[in-house]
Coordinates of C-alpha atoms in Angstrom, one line a residue:
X5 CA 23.6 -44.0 33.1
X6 CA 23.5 -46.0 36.1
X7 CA 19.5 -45.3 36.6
X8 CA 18.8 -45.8 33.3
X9 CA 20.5 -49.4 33.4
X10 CA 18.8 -50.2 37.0
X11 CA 15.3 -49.4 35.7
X12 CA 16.0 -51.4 32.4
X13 CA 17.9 -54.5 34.6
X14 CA 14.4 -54.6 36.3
X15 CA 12.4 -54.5 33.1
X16 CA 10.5 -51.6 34.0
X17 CA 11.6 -49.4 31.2
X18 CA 9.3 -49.0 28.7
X19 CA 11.7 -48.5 25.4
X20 CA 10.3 -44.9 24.4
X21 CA 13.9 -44.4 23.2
X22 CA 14.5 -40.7 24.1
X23 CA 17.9 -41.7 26.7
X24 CA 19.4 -42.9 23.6
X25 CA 18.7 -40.0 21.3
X26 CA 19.9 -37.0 24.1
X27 CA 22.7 -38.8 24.7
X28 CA 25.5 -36.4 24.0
X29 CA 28.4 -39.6 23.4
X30 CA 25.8 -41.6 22.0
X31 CA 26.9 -44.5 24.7
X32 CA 23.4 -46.7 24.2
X33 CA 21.2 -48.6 21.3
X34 CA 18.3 -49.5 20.9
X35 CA 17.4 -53.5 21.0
X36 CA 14.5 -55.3 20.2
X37 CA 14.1 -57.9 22.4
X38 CA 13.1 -61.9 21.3
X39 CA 9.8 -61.1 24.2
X40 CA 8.7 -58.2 21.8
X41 CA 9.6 -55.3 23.9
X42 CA 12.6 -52.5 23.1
X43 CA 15.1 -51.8 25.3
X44 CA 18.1 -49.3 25.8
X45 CA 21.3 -50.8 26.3
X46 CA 25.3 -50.2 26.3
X47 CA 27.4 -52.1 24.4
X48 CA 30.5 -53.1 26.9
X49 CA 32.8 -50.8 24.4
X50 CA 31.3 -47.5 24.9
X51 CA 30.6 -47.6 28.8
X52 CA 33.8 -45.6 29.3
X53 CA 32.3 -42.8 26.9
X54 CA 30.0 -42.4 29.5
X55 CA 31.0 -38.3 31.2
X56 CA 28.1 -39.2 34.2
X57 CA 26.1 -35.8 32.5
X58 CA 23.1 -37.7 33.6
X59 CA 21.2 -35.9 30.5
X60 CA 19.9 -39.6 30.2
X61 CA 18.0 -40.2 33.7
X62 CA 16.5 -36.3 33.5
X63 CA 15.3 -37.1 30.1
X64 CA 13.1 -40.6 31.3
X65 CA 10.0 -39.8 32.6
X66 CA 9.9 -42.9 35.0
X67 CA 12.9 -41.1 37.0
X68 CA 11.6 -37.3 37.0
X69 CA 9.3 -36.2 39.5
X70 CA 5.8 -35.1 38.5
X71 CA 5.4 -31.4 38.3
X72 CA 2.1 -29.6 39.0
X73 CA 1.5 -26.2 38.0
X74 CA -2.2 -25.4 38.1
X75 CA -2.2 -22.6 35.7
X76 CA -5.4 -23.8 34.5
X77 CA -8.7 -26.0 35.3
X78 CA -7.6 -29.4 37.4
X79 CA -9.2 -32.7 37.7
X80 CA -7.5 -35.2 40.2
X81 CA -8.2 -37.9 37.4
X82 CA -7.5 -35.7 34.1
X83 CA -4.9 -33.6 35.7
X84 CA -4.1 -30.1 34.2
X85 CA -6.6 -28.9 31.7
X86 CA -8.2 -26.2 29.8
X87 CA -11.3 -27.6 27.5
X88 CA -13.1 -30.8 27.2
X89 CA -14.7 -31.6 23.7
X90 CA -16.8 -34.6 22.1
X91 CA -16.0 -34.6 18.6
X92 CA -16.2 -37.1 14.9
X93 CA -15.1 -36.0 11.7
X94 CA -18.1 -35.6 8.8
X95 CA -16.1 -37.9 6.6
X96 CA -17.6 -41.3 7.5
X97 CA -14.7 -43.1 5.4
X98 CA -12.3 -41.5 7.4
X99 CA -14.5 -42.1 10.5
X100 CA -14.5 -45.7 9.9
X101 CA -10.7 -46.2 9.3
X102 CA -10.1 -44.4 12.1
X103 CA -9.5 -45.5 16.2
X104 CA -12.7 -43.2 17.6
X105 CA -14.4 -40.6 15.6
X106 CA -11.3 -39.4 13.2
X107 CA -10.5 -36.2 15.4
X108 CA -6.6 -36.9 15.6
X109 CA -5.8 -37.5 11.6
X110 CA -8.1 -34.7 11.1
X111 CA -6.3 -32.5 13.4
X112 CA -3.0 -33.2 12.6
X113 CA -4.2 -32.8 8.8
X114 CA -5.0 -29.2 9.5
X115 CA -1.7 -28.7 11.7
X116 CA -0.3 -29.1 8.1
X117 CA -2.8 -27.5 5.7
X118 CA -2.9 -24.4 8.0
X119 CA 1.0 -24.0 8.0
X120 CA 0.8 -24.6 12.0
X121 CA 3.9 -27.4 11.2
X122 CA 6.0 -28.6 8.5
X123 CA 5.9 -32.4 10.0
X124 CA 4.0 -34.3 12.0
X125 CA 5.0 -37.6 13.5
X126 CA 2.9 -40.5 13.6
X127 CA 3.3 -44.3 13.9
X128 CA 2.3 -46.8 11.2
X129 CA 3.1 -50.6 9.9
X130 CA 6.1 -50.3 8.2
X131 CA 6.9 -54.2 7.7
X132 CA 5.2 -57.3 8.0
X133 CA 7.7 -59.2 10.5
X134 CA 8.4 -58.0 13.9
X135 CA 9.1 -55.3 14.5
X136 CA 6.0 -54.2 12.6
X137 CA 5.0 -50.8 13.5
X138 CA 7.5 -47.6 13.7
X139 CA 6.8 -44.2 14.1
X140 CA 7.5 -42.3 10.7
X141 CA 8.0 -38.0 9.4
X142 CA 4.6 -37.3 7.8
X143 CA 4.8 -33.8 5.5
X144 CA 1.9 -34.3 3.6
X145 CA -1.7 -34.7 4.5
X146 CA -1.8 -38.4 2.7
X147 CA 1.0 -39.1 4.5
X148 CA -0.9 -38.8 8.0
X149 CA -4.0 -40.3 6.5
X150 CA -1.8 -43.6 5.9
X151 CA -1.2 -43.4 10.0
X152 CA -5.1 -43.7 10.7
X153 CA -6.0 -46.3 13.4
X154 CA -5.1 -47.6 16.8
X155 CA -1.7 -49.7 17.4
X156 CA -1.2 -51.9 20.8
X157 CA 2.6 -52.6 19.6
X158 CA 5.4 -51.2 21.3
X159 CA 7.1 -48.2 19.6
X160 CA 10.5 -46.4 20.0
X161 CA 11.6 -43.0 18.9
X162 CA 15.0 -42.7 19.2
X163 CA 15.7 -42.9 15.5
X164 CA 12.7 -40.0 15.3
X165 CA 14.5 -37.3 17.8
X166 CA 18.0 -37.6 16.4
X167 CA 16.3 -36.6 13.2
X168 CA 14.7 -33.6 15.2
X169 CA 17.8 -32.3 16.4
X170 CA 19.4 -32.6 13.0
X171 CA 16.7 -31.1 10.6
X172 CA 15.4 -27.7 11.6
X173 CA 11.6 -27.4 11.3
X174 CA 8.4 -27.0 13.3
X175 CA 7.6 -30.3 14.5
X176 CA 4.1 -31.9 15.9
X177 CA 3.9 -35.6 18.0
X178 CA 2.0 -38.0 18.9
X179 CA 2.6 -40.7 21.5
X180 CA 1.7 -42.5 24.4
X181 CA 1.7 -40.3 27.6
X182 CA 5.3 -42.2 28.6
X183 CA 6.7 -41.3 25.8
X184 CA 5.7 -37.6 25.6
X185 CA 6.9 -37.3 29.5
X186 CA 10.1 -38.1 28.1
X187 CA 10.3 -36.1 25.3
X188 CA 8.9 -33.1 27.7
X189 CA 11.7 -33.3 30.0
X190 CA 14.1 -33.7 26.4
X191 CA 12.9 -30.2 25.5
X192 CA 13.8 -28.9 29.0
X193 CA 17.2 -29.8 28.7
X194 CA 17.8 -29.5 25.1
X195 CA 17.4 -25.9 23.4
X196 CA 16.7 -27.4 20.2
X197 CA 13.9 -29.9 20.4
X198 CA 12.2 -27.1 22.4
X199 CA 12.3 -24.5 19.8
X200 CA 11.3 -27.6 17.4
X201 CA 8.7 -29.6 18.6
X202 CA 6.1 -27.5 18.9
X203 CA 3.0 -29.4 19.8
X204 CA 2.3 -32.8 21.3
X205 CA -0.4 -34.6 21.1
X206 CA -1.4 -37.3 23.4
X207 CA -3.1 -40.8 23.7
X208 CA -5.2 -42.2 26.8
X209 CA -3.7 -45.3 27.5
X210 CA -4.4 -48.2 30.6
X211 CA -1.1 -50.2 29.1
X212 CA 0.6 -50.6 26.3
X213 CA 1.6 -54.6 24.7
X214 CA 4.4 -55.9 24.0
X215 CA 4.8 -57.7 20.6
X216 CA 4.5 -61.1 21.8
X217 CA 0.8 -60.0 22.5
X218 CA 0.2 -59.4 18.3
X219 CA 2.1 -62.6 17.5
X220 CA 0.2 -65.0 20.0
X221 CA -3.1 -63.7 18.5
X222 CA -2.0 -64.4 15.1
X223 CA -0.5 -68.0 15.9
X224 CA -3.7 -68.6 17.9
X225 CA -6.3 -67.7 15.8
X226 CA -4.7 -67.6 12.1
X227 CA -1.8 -70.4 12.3
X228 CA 0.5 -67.4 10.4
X229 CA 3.8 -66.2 10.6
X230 CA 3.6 -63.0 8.1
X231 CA 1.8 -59.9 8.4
X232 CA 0.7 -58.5 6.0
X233 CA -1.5 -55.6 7.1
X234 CA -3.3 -55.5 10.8
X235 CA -6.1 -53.8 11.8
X236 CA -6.3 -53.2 15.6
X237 CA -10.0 -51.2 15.5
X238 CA -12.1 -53.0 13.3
X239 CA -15.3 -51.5 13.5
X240 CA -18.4 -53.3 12.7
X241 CA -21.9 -52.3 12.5
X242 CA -24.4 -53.1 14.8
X243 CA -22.4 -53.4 17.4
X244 CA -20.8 -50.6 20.0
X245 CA -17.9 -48.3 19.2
X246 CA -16.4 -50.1 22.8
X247 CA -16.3 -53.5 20.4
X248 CA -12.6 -54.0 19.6
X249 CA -12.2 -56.2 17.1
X250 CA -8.9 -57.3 15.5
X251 CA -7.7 -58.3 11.8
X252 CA -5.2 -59.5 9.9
X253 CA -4.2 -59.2 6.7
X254 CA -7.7 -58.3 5.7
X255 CA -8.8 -61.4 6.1
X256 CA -12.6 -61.7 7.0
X257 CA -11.5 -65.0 8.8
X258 CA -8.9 -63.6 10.7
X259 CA -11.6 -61.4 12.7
X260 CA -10.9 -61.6 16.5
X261 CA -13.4 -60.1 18.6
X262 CA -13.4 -58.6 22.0
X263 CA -14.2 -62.3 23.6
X264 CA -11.2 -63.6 21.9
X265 CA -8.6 -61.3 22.7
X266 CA -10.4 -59.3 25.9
X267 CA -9.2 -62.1 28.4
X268 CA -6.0 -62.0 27.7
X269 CA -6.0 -58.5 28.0
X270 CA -7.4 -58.2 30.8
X271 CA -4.7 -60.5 32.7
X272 CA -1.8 -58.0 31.6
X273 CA 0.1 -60.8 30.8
X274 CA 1.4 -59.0 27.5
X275 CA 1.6 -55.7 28.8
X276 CA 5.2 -54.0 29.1
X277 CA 6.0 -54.7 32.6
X278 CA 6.9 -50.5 32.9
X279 CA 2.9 -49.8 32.6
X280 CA 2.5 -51.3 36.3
X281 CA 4.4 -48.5 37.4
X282 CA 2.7 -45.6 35.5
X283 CA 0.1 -43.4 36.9
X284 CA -0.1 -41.0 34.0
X285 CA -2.9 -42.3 32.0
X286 CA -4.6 -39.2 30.5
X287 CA -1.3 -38.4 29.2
X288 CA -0.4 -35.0 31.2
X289 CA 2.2 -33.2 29.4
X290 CA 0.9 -33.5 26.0
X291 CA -1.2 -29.9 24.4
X292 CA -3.5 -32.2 23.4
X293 CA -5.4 -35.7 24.7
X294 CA -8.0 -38.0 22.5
X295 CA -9.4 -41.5 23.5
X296 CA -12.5 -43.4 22.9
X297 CA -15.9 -41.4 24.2
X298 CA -17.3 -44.9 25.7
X299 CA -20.3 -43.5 27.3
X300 CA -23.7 -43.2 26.4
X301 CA -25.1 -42.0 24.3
X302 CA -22.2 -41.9 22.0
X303 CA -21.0 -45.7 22.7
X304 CA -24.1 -46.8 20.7
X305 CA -22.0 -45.1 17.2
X306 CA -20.1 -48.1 16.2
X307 CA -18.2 -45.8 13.7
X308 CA -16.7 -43.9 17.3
X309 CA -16.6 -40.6 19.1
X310 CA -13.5 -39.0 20.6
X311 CA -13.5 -37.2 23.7
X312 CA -10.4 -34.4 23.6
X313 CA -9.0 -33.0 26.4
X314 CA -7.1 -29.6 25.4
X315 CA -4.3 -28.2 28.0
X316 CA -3.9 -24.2 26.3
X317 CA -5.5 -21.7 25.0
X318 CA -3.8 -21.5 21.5
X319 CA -4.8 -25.3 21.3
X320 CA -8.2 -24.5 21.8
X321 CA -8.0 -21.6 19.4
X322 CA -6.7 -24.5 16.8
X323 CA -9.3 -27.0 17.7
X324 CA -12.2 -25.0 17.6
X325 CA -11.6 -23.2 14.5
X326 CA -11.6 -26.8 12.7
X327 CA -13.8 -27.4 9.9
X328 CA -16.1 -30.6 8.5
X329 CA -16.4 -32.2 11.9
X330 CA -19.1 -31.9 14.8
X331 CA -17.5 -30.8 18.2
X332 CA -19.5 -30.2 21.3
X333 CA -18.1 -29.1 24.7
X334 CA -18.3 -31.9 27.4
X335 CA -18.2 -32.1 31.2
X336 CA -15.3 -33.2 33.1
X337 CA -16.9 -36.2 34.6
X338 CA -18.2 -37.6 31.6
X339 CA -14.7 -38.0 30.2
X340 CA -13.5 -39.4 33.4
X341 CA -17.0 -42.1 33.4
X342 CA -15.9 -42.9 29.3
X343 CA -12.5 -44.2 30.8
X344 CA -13.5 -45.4 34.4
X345 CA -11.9 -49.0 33.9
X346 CA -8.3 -47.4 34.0
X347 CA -8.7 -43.6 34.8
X348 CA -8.7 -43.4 38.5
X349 CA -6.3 -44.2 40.8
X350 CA -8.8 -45.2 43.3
X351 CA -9.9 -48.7 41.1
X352 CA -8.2 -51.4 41.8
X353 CA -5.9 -51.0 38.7
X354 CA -4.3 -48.4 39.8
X355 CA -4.2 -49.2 43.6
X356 CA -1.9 -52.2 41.6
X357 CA 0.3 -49.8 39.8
X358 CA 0.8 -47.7 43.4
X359 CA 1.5 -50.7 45.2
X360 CA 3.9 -52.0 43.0
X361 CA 5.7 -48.8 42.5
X362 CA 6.6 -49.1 46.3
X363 CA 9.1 -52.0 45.9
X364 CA 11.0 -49.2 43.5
X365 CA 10.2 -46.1 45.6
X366 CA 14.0 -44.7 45.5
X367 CA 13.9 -45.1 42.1
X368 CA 11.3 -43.9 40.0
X369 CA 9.5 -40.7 40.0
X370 CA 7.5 -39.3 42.8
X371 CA 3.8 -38.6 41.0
X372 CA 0.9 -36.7 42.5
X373 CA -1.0 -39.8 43.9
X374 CA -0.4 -40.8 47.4
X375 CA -0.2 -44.7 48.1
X376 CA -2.8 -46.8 49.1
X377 CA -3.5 -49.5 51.1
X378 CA -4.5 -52.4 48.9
X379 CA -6.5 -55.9 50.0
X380 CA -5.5 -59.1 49.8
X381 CA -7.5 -60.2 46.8
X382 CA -5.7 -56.7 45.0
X383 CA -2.0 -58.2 46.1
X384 CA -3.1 -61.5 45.0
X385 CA -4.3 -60.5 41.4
X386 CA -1.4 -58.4 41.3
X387 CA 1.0 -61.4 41.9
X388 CA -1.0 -63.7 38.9
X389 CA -0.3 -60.5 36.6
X390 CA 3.1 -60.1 37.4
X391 CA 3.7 -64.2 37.4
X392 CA 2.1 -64.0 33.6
X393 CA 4.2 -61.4 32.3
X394 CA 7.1 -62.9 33.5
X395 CA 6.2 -66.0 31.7
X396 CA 6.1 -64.3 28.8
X397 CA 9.1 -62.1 29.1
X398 CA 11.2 -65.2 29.7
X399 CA 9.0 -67.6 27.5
X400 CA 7.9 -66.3 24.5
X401 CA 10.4 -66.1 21.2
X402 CA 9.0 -64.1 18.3
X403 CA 12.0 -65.4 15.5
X404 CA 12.5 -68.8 17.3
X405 CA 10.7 -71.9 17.4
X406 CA 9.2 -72.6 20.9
X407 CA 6.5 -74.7 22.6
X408 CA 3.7 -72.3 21.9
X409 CA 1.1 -75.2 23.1
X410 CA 2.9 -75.6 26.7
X411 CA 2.6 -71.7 26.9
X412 CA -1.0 -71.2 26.1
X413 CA -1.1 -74.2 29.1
X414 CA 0.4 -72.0 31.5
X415 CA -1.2 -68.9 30.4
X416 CA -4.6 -70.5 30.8
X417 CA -3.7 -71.8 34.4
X418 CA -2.9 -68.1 35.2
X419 CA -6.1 -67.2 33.6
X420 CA -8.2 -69.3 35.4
X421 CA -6.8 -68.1 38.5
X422 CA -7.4 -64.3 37.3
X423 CA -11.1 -64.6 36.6
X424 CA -11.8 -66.4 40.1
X425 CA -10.1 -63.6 41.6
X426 CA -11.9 -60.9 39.8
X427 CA -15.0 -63.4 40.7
X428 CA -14.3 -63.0 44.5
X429 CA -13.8 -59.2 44.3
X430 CA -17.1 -58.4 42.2
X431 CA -18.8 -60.9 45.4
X432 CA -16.9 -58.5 47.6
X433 CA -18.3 -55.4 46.2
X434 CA -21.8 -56.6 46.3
X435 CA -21.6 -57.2 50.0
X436 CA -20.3 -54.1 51.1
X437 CA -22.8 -52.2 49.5
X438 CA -25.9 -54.8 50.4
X439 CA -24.5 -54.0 54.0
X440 CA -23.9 -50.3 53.6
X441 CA -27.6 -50.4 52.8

């Protein structure tokens, strides 16, 4: 318990849930916080239940050490793998709806259809005030359909594994690769979830938001409060698949394009503050990994491509055998190129995340990447970064009335100060090679 309340005291948790479903005396809960962002804690009451099992801290995958096996293929950016597709469903309708080309709906349809599972778990909106999207127990194939799409909203599954370990069944999962290392190292030390959770299936992901990030963009650019229905991959023609484009309650003027929204993205002032400490991008324990395939040619599809990279053999047997879709093997390196802002340790990014991860070195997990030496211009974009997501970790209120003016003021100031940094560094870059020439 103690770790567990340490990594969550310095906001590094990223609220996947799992500690409070394994735990044996059920000590914690789950609470949304008024930033947007979910959090384990212990009510005063039951800290005495507590028998010190520590079932929680080998459960979280920021406190487990990375394990590598190489049983198969290995990448240093990928990790781990067996087989590398492109892939898009035929069904444009389903294309469209879809994140990237349709592959995991289509997938986990077949996981179903074929009697592979009896349920699949996937997240979806489930309400239109925050918190909006949960994950839910999907047994039919229309079910899973109503889960197509892309969500940058934080996500817990504590409710989901309790149900696990209560309902017998076969039992597939999708999540973010935090949140399958967690449920990994569950399954390791719980008999049950490993005979029932059968396959994982895993998303690339640079960071995940907090709430606070789909609220501020919906104040911003709609002057709203309810939410009706969001759409987080709008795809529009004529434009590439690597255009993100957000809506809101289907409104064609609540359209907010990559300009709008890509700034404040890019300053990680909304991301969960546990992301900075992550190095598992390609998602590494999970059978199964999809994420855009934003590389040419197949950028120029606006209706989206996935690249899949499969981890076993019986996998592969799964994927390849599926029908009405195109798949076409692909190289390593083309997968890595697709991802390159966020998939290699060596950017700047990730030389971030490893320098950060030192002030914490005792307590979170040991990973495969070695630490790097970062530059000045690195430290001092990581300091804007970590300056805006404190202001909105201790700023923003989703269901109270704030100053949302002042805070788009000192958001903006930290802004500013981001892009003249990033200025600097692309200066910095052109030099050294100009001179290595």
């Amino acid at each position: 318990m103690r770790k567990i309340i340490e990594l969550v005291d310095n906001n590094i948790c990223s609220g996947c849930g799992i500690c409070v479903s394994v735990c044996p005396r059920k000590c914690f809960e789950m609470q949304f916080t008024n930033s947007g962002q979910y959090r384990p804690i212990i009510p005063k009451e039951r800290i005495a239940d507590c028998i010190d099992c520590h079932i929680c801290s080998k459960s979280c995958g920021f406190l487990t050490d990375y394990q590598v096996n190489r049983n198969n293929k290995y990448d240093f950016h990928i990790g781990e793998y067996y087989s590398t597709y492109s892939a898009y469903v035929a069904n444009d309708k389903l294309r469209l709806k879809s994140a990237s080309g349709g592959i995991a709906t289509h997938f986990l349809k077949s996981l179903i259809k074929n009697n592979i599972v009896d349920y699949v778990v996937c997240v979806r909106q489930v309400a239109n005030k925050h918190p909006l999207i949960k994950p839910v127990i999907c047994k039919t194939e229309d079910e899973i359909d109503a889960c197509s799409g892309s969500f940058y909203y934080p996500v817990e599954y504590s409710d989901i594994i309790r149900y696990i370990l209560l309902n017998d069944g076969r039992y597939a999962i999708v999540g973010l690769p935090c949140v399958l290392r967690s449920i990994e190292n569950a399954k390791s030390i719980n008999k049950k979830l490993k005979e029932r959770i059968l396959i994982t299936m895993g998303l690339v992901c640079g960071s995940n938001k907090n709430a606070a990030h789909t609220d501020f963009l919906l104040k911003k650019y709609g002057n709203q409060e309810t939410i009706h229905s969001i759409n987080f991959r709008l795809k529009l023609e004529n434009t590439q698949s690597s255009s993100i484009n957000f809506q809101f309650n289907h409104d064609k003027k609540l359209i907010i394009n990559n300009k709008q929204w890509g700034k404040y993205w890019s300053l990680g002032a909304f991301n969960l503050k546990g992301c900075s400490y992550c190095t598992d991008v390609f998602a590494e324990k999970a059978d199964i990994v999809l994420m855009d395939a934003w590389k040419y040619p197949y950028v120029n599809d606006y209706r989206g491509t996935n690249f899949v990279v499969i981890r076993n053999k019986f996998i592969d047997n799964l994927f390849r055998h599926l029908a009405d879709c195109q798949i076409e093997l692909v190289n390593i390196q083309d997968i890595v190129y697709s991802q390159k802002y966020f998939a290699s340790p060596i950017i700047d990014k990730q030389y971030n995340n490893l320098y950060n991860k030192n002030k914490y070195s005792s307590l979170l997990y040991k990973d495969r990447f070695e630490y790097k030496h970062i530059g000045l211009l690195a430290k001092l974009q990581l300091t804007i970064k970590n300056k805006s997501q404190e202001l909105v970790y201790k700023n923003y209120k989703l269901n109270n009335k704030f100053d949302l003016i002042e805070f788009e003021k000192k958001l903006n100031k930290m802004l500013m100060y981001n892009q003249y940094i990033s200025l600097f560094i692309k200066v910095k870059r052109k030099l050294q090679k100009i001179v290595k020439k």
